[in-house]
CSV table of C-alpha atoms and ligand atoms in Angstrom, one decimal:
chain,number,residue,atom,x,y,z
A,1,UNK,CA,2.2,2.5,-30.7
A,2,UNK,CA,2.4,0.5,-27.5
A,3,UNK,CA,-0.5,-1.8,-27.4
A,4,UNK,CA,-2.4,-2.4,-24.2
A,5,UNK,CA,-5.1,-4.7,-22.8
A,6,UNK,CA,-8.0,-3.9,-20.5
A,7,UNK,CA,-9.3,-6.0,-17.6
A,8,UNK,CA,-12.7,-5.4,-16.2
A,9,UNK,CA,-13.8,-6.9,-12.9
A,10,UNK,CA,-17.5,-7.1,-12.9
A,11,UNK,CA,-18.8,-7.5,-9.3
A,12,UNK,CA,-22.3,-7.2,-8.0
A,13,UNK,CA,-21.4,-3.9,-6.1
A,14,UNK,CA,-18.6,-2.4,-8.2
A,15,UNK,CA,-17.2,-2.4,-11.7
A,16,UNK,CA,-13.4,-2.0,-11.7
A,17,UNK,CA,-11.4,-1.4,-14.9
A,18,UNK,CA,-7.6,-1.4,-15.4
A,19,UNK,CA,-5.5,-0.7,-18.5
A,20,UNK,CA,-2.5,-2.9,-18.5
A,21,UNK,CA,0.7,-3.0,-20.6
A,22,UNK,CA,1.8,-6.3,-22.3
A,23,UNK,CA,4.4,-6.7,-19.6
A,24,UNK,CA,1.7,-6.7,-16.8
A,25,UNK,CA,2.4,-3.0,-15.8
A,26,UNK,CA,-0.8,-1.3,-14.5
A,27,UNK,CA,-1.2,2.0,-16.5
A,28,UNK,CA,-4.5,3.5,-15.3
A,29,UNK,CA,-7.7,2.4,-13.5
A,30,UNK,CA,-11.4,3.3,-12.8
A,31,UNK,CA,-13.9,2.0,-10.3
A,32,UNK,CA,-17.6,2.8,-10.0
A,33,UNK,CA,-20.8,1.3,-8.7
A,34,UNK,CA,-22.3,-1.5,-10.8
A,35,UNK,CA,-26.0,-0.5,-10.3
A,36,UNK,CA,-26.9,-4.1,-11.2
A,37,UNK,CA,-30.6,-3.3,-10.2
A,38,UNK,CA,-30.8,-1.1,-13.3
A,39,UNK,CA,-30.6,-4.1,-15.5
A,40,UNK,CA,-28.3,-5.6,-18.1
A,41,UNK,CA,-28.0,-2.7,-20.6
A,42,UNK,CA,-27.2,-0.3,-18.0
A,43,UNK,CA,-24.4,-2.6,-16.6
A,44,UNK,CA,-23.0,-2.8,-20.1
A,45,UNK,CA,-23.0,1.0,-20.4
A,46,UNK,CA,-21.3,1.2,-17.0
A,47,UNK,CA,-18.5,-1.2,-18.1
A,48,UNK,CA,-18.1,0.8,-21.4
A,49,UNK,CA,-17.9,4.1,-19.5
A,50,UNK,CA,-15.5,2.7,-16.9
A,51,UNK,CA,-13.2,1.5,-19.8
A,52,UNK,CA,-13.2,5.0,-21.5
A,53,UNK,CA,-12.2,6.6,-18.1
A,54,UNK,CA,-9.6,4.2,-17.3
A,55,UNK,CA,-8.1,4.7,-20.9
A,56,UNK,CA,-8.1,8.4,-20.1
A,57,UNK,CA,-6.4,7.9,-16.8
A,58,UNK,CA,-3.8,5.7,-18.5
A,59,UNK,CA,-3.3,8.4,-21.2
A,60,UNK,CA,-3.9,5.7,-23.8
A,61,UNK,CA,-5.7,6.1,-27.1
A,62,UNK,CA,-8.6,3.7,-27.6
A,63,UNK,CA,-7.0,2.5,-30.8
A,64,UNK,CA,-4.2,1.0,-28.8
A,65,UNK,CA,-6.5,-1.5,-27.1
A,66,UNK,CA,-5.7,-5.0,-28.2
A,67,UNK,CA,-8.3,-6.9,-26.3
A,68,UNK,CA,-10.6,-6.7,-23.3
A,69,UNK,CA,-11.0,-9.3,-20.5
A,70,UNK,CA,-13.9,-9.4,-18.2
A,71,UNK,CA,-13.8,-11.3,-14.9
A,72,UNK,CA,-17.4,-12.2,-14.1
A,73,UNK,CA,-19.1,-14.1,-11.4
A,74,UNK,CA,-19.9,-17.7,-12.4
A,75,UNK,CA,-21.3,-20.0,-13.4
A,76,UNK,CA,-20.4,-19.5,-17.1
A,77,UNK,CA,-19.1,-20.9,-20.3
A,78,UNK,CA,-15.7,-19.3,-20.5
A,79,UNK,CA,-15.2,-20.4,-24.2
A,80,UNK,CA,-18.3,-18.7,-25.5
A,81,UNK,CA,-18.4,-15.9,-22.8
A,82,UNK,CA,-22.1,-16.8,-21.9
A,83,UNK,CA,-22.9,-16.0,-18.3
A,84,UNK,CA,-25.6,-18.3,-16.9
A,85,UNK,CA,-27.3,-16.8,-13.8
A,86,UNK,CA,-25.0,-15.1,-11.3
A,87,UNK,CA,-26.6,-14.8,-8.0
A,88,UNK,CA,-25.4,-11.2,-7.5
A,89,UNK,CA,-26.5,-10.0,-11.0
A,90,UNK,CA,-30.2,-10.2,-10.7
A,91,UNK,CA,-32.2,-10.8,-13.9
A,92,UNK,CA,-29.1,-12.1,-15.8
A,93,UNK,CA,-30.1,-15.3,-17.7
A,94,UNK,CA,-27.7,-16.9,-20.2
A,95,UNK,CA,-26.1,-13.5,-21.1
A,96,UNK,CA,-23.7,-13.7,-24.1
A,97,UNK,CA,-21.6,-11.2,-22.3
A,98,UNK,CA,-18.4,-11.5,-24.4
A,99,UNK,CA,-20.4,-11.0,-27.7
A,100,UNK,CA,-22.4,-8.1,-26.3
A,101,UNK,CA,-19.4,-6.3,-25.3
A,102,UNK,CA,-17.3,-7.1,-28.4
A,103,UNK,CA,-20.0,-5.6,-30.6
A,104,UNK,CA,-20.3,-2.5,-28.2
A,105,UNK,CA,-16.5,-1.9,-28.0
A,106,UNK,CA,-15.4,-3.4,-31.4
A,107,UNK,CA,-12.5,-5.0,-29.7
A,108,UNK,CA,-11.9,-8.7,-29.1
A,109,UNK,CA,-13.5,-9.4,-25.7
A,110,UNK,CA,-13.1,-12.5,-23.5
A,111,UNK,CA,-15.0,-13.4,-20.3
A,112,UNK,CA,-13.6,-15.7,-17.6
A,113,UNK,CA,-14.5,-16.7,-14.0
A,114,UNK,CA,-13.6,-13.9,-11.4
A,115,UNK,CA,-11.5,-16.4,-9.3
A,116,UNK,CA,-9.7,-17.7,-12.2
A,117,UNK,CA,-8.7,-14.2,-13.4
A,118,UNK,CA,-7.6,-13.3,-9.9
A,119,UNK,CA,-5.4,-16.4,-9.9
A,120,UNK,CA,-4.1,-15.5,-13.2
A,121,UNK,CA,-3.3,-11.8,-12.1
A,122,UNK,CA,-1.2,-13.2,-9.2
A,123,UNK,CA,0.6,-15.7,-11.5
A,124,UNK,CA,1.3,-13.2,-14.3
A,125,UNK,CA,2.2,-10.2,-12.3
A,126,UNK,CA,1.8,-10.7,-8.7
A,127,UNK,CA,3.1,-12.9,-5.9
A,128,UNK,CA,3.3,-15.9,-8.2
A,129,UNK,CA,5.3,-14.3,-11.1
A,130,UNK,CA,8.4,-16.4,-10.5
A,131,UNK,CA,6.7,-19.7,-10.2
A,132,UNK,CA,5.2,-22.3,-12.5
A,133,UNK,CA,2.6,-24.0,-10.3
A,134,UNK,CA,0.3,-22.2,-7.9
A,135,UNK,CA,-3.0,-22.2,-6.2
A,136,UNK,CA,-5.0,-19.0,-5.4
A,137,UNK,CA,-7.8,-18.7,-2.9
A,138,UNK,CA,-9.9,-15.6,-2.8
A,139,UNK,CA,-11.7,-14.8,0.4
A,140,UNK,CA,-14.7,-12.6,0.0
A,141,UNK,CA,-18.5,-13.0,0.3
A,142,UNK,CA,-17.7,-16.4,-0.9
A,143,UNK,CA,-14.5,-18.4,-1.4
A,144,UNK,CA,-13.1,-18.7,-4.9
A,145,UNK,CA,-10.2,-20.6,-6.2
A,146,UNK,CA,-7.9,-20.9,-9.1
A,147,UNK,CA,-5.2,-23.4,-10.0
A,148,UNK,CA,-2.2,-22.9,-12.3
A,149,UNK,CA,-0.2,-26.0,-13.2
A,150,UNK,CA,2.9,-25.7,-15.4
A,151,UNK,CA,1.9,-22.2,-16.5
A,152,UNK,CA,-1.6,-23.1,-17.4
A,153,UNK,CA,-4.9,-22.4,-15.8
A,154,UNK,CA,-6.5,-25.7,-14.8
A,155,UNK,CA,-10.0,-25.4,-16.2
A,156,UNK,CA,-11.3,-28.9,-16.6
A,157,UNK,CA,-13.3,-30.1,-19.7
A,158,UNK,CA,-16.4,-28.1,-18.5
A,159,UNK,CA,-14.5,-25.1,-17.2
A,160,UNK,CA,-15.6,-25.8,-13.7
A,161,UNK,CA,-12.3,-26.8,-12.2
A,162,UNK,CA,-10.8,-24.9,-9.2
A,163,UNK,CA,-13.8,-24.5,-7.0
A,164,UNK,CA,-11.7,-24.6,-3.9
A,165,UNK,CA,-14.5,-22.9,-1.8
A,166,UNK,CA,-16.6,-26.0,-2.3
A,167,UNK,CA,-14.1,-28.5,-1.1
A,168,UNK,CA,-15.8,-30.4,1.8
A,169,UNK,CA,-13.9,-29.7,5.0
A,170,UNK,CA,-16.6,-30.9,7.4
A,171,UNK,CA,-18.7,-33.9,6.7
A,172,UNK,CA,-22.4,-33.0,7.5
A,173,UNK,CA,-21.1,-29.5,8.3
A,174,UNK,CA,-22.8,-26.0,7.7
A,175,UNK,CA,-25.3,-25.9,4.9
A,176,UNK,CA,-23.9,-24.4,1.7
A,177,UNK,CA,-25.6,-22.2,-0.9
A,178,UNK,CA,-24.5,-24.8,-3.5
A,179,UNK,CA,-26.6,-27.5,-2.0
A,180,UNK,CA,-23.9,-29.5,-0.2
A,181,UNK,CA,-22.8,-29.3,3.4
A,182,UNK,CA,-19.5,-28.5,5.0
A,183,UNK,CA,-17.9,-26.7,2.0
A,184,UNK,CA,-14.9,-24.4,2.9
A,185,UNK,CA,-16.8,-21.4,1.8
A,186,UNK,CA,-19.2,-21.8,4.9
A,187,UNK,CA,-16.2,-21.4,7.2
A,188,UNK,CA,-13.6,-19.2,5.4
A,189,UNK,CA,-15.7,-16.5,3.6
A,190,UNK,CA,-16.7,-13.2,5.4
A,191,UNK,CA,-20.0,-14.8,5.8
A,192,UNK,CA,-18.3,-17.9,7.4
A,193,UNK,CA,-16.2,-15.8,9.6
A,194,UNK,CA,-19.4,-14.0,11.0
A,195,UNK,CA,-21.1,-17.6,11.4
A,196,UNK,CA,-18.1,-18.7,13.6
A,197,UNK,CA,-18.3,-15.5,15.7
A,198,UNK,CA,-22.0,-15.9,16.3
A,199,UNK,CA,-21.8,-19.5,17.2
A,200,UNK,CA,-18.9,-18.6,19.6
A,201,UNK,CA,-21.1,-15.9,21.3
A,202,UNK,CA,-24.1,-18.1,21.5
A,203,UNK,CA,-22.0,-20.7,23.3
A,204,UNK,CA,-21.3,-18.1,26.0
A,205,UNK,CA,-17.9,-16.6,25.0
A,206,UNK,CA,-17.2,-13.0,26.1
A,207,UNK,CA,-16.3,-10.4,23.6
A,208,UNK,CA,-16.3,-6.7,22.9
A,209,UNK,CA,-18.2,-7.5,19.8
A,210,UNK,CA,-21.4,-7.6,22.0
A,211,UNK,CA,-21.0,-3.9,22.8
A,212,UNK,CA,-19.9,-3.1,19.2
A,213,UNK,CA,-23.1,-4.7,17.8
A,214,UNK,CA,-25.3,-3.1,20.6
A,215,UNK,CA,-26.3,-6.6,21.7
A,216,UNK,CA,-27.8,-7.6,18.2
A,217,UNK,CA,-25.5,-10.4,16.9
A,218,UNK,CA,-27.3,-10.0,13.5
A,219,UNK,CA,-25.4,-6.8,13.0
A,220,UNK,CA,-21.9,-8.4,13.4
A,221,UNK,CA,-20.0,-8.2,10.1
A,222,UNK,CA,-16.4,-8.9,9.0
A,223,UNK,CA,-15.3,-5.4,9.5
A,224,UNK,CA,-16.6,-5.4,13.1
A,225,UNK,CA,-14.5,-8.6,13.7
A,226,UNK,CA,-11.3,-7.2,12.2
A,227,UNK,CA,-11.8,-4.0,14.2
A,228,UNK,CA,-12.2,-6.0,17.4
A,229,UNK,CA,-9.1,-7.9,16.5
A,230,UNK,CA,-7.1,-4.6,16.1
A,231,UNK,CA,-8.4,-3.6,19.5
A,232,UNK,CA,-6.9,-6.8,21.0
A,233,UNK,CA,-10.2,-8.7,21.6
A,234,UNK,CA,-9.2,-12.2,22.4
A,235,UNK,CA,-12.4,-13.6,21.1
A,236,UNK,CA,-11.9,-12.0,17.7
A,237,UNK,CA,-8.4,-13.6,17.7
A,238,UNK,CA,-10.0,-16.9,18.3
A,239,UNK,CA,-12.4,-16.4,15.4
A,240,UNK,CA,-9.5,-15.6,13.1
A,241,UNK,CA,-7.7,-18.6,14.3
A,242,UNK,CA,-10.6,-21.0,13.8
A,243,UNK,CA,-11.0,-19.5,10.3
A,244,UNK,CA,-7.3,-20.1,9.6
A,245,UNK,CA,-7.5,-23.7,10.8
A,246,UNK,CA,-10.4,-24.4,8.3
A,247,UNK,CA,-8.4,-22.8,5.6
A,248,UNK,CA,-5.3,-24.6,6.5
A,249,UNK,CA,-7.2,-27.9,6.4
A,250,UNK,CA,-8.2,-27.2,2.8
A,251,UNK,CA,-4.8,-25.9,1.8
A,252,UNK,CA,-3.0,-28.9,3.3
A,253,UNK,CA,-5.0,-31.1,1.1
A,254,UNK,CA,-4.3,-29.0,-1.8
A,255,UNK,CA,-0.5,-29.0,-1.1
A,256,UNK,CA,-0.8,-32.9,-1.1
A,257,UNK,CA,-3.0,-33.0,-4.2
A,258,UNK,CA,-1.1,-30.4,-6.4
A,259,UNK,CA,2.5,-29.9,-5.0
A,260,UNK,CA,2.2,-26.2,-5.8
A,261,UNK,CA,5.1,-23.9,-5.3
A,262,UNK,CA,2.9,-21.2,-3.8
A,263,UNK,CA,-0.5,-20.7,-2.4
A,264,UNK,CA,-1.7,-17.1,-2.8
A,265,UNK,CA,-4.6,-15.6,-0.7
A,266,UNK,CA,-6.5,-12.7,-1.9
A,267,UNK,CA,-9.3,-10.6,-0.5
A,268,UNK,CA,-10.0,-8.1,2.2
A,269,UNK,CA,-9.6,-10.7,5.0
A,270,UNK,CA,-5.9,-11.1,4.4
A,271,UNK,CA,-5.4,-7.7,6.2
A,272,UNK,CA,-5.7,-9.7,9.4
A,273,UNK,CA,-2.1,-10.7,8.7
A,274,UNK,CA,-0.4,-13.3,11.1
A,275,UNK,CA,-3.7,-13.8,13.0
A,276,UNK,CA,-4.9,-15.5,10.0
A,277,UNK,CA,-1.7,-16.8,8.2
A,278,UNK,CA,-0.1,-18.3,11.2
A,279,UNK,CA,-2.8,-20.9,12.0
A,280,UNK,CA,-3.2,-21.5,8.1
A,281,UNK,CA,0.5,-22.3,7.8
A,282,UNK,CA,0.7,-24.4,11.0
A,283,UNK,CA,-2.5,-26.4,10.0
A,284,UNK,CA,-1.6,-26.9,6.3
A,285,UNK,CA,2.1,-27.9,7.0
A,286,UNK,CA,1.1,-30.3,9.8
A,287,UNK,CA,-1.3,-32.0,7.6
A,288,UNK,CA,0.7,-32.1,4.3
A,289,UNK,CA,3.5,-34.5,3.5
A,290,UNK,CA,6.9,-33.0,4.3
A,291,UNK,CA,8.3,-32.8,0.8
A,292,UNK,CA,5.5,-30.7,-0.8
A,293,UNK,CA,5.0,-28.7,2.5
A,294,UNK,CA,8.6,-27.6,2.4
A,295,UNK,CA,8.1,-26.4,-1.1
A,296,UNK,CA,4.8,-24.5,-0.7
A,297,UNK,CA,5.0,-20.9,0.3
A,298,UNK,CA,1.7,-19.6,1.6
A,299,UNK,CA,1.6,-15.8,1.0
A,300,UNK,CA,-0.8,-12.8,0.7
A,301,UNK,CA,-1.6,-11.5,-2.9
A,302,UNK,CA,1.1,-9.4,-4.4
A,303,UNK,CA,-1.4,-7.1,-6.2
A,304,UNK,CA,-3.6,-6.3,-3.3
A,305,UNK,CA,-7.1,-5.6,-4.5
A,306,UNK,CA,-6.0,-5.5,-8.2
A,307,UNK,CA,-5.4,-9.2,-8.8
A,308,UNK,CA,-8.9,-9.5,-10.6
A,309,UNK,CA,-8.6,-6.5,-13.0
A,310,UNK,CA,-5.0,-7.2,-13.8
A,311,UNK,CA,-5.7,-10.9,-14.3
A,312,UNK,CA,-8.7,-10.3,-16.6
A,313,UNK,CA,-6.4,-8.2,-18.8
A,314,UNK,CA,-3.9,-10.9,-18.6
A,315,UNK,CA,-6.3,-13.7,-19.5
A,316,UNK,CA,-7.6,-11.7,-22.5
A,317,UNK,CA,-4.1,-11.1,-23.7
A,318,UNK,CA,-3.3,-14.8,-23.5
A,319,UNK,CA,-6.4,-15.9,-25.2
A,320,UNK,CA,-6.0,-13.2,-27.9
A,321,UNK,CA,-2.4,-14.3,-28.6
A,322,UNK,CA,-3.6,-18.0,-28.8
A,323,UNK,CA,-6.2,-17.1,-31.3
A,324,UNK,CA,-3.7,-15.2,-33.4
A,325,UNK,CA,-1.3,-18.1,-33.3
A,326,UNK,CA,-4.0,-20.5,-34.5
A,327,UNK,CA,-5.0,-18.1,-37.4
A,328,UNK,CA,-1.3,-18.0,-38.6
B,401,ZN,ZN1,-20.6,-25.5,-1.5
């Protein structure tokens, strides 16, 4: 029997599950709403159901399941699989997620930070599969990060390493949810993108966004900005360029710091293409030393929206194999 691993991407809005072969091939998937408001047990049920359906779609017998990996929003203890109190899973307080799901599924289950699993997915089976050292930046509601050095995730003694979204890019800058100011997340997330647009409009710049939002800037969202960009709105191009410059500032520092072979960007915002990547590359390479800048490729995710689920499966496979090796 060909053994497989499963990856579950546990988000505040959706639960996504993928069944993945040991070589990284995606065999089947499922996605459904999390309904986090229904409470912990309901979310655990949803994950178990999603896993069943993904196994069906992959045409794989449940007995072939070697391990399950869950990518969950932090903060957490990745070793014990305890999730502390994720902002988008209301009511979760020190939930032993790995243990609860292991009991429910009767399969070894591991929990990891959602940005780290996305990074691992790209490293294992996506854009970074030919490299040894890479950095991954996920652009969503927040900005997540993951770092692989010489084939290993850089976790740090407390498991908190790789918080690229909370690198300071502007001293005394925008207030961040983490309590600090000027974090990259406040400029390069979907929320940051909207913040930049609203600031621009309030300073008197003209844009079709004003018509699109019916004159109410509170209604502007990331989708509206990318629609305006696609329609050729100059201001939307400026917003994207500003966002790219903030990202390039952080990535230039990362290139100097880590000398990665590749920097992979994930998340819906990368659909903006050159409007985003061109200012990122220009800024990062201007800022970084020549030698690491020549080395570092700055590229979009190879797995599209699947980096997280594939990576959760990959992390679980690796941790399962490490445990097996220790037992022998
Ligand atoms: Zn922060």
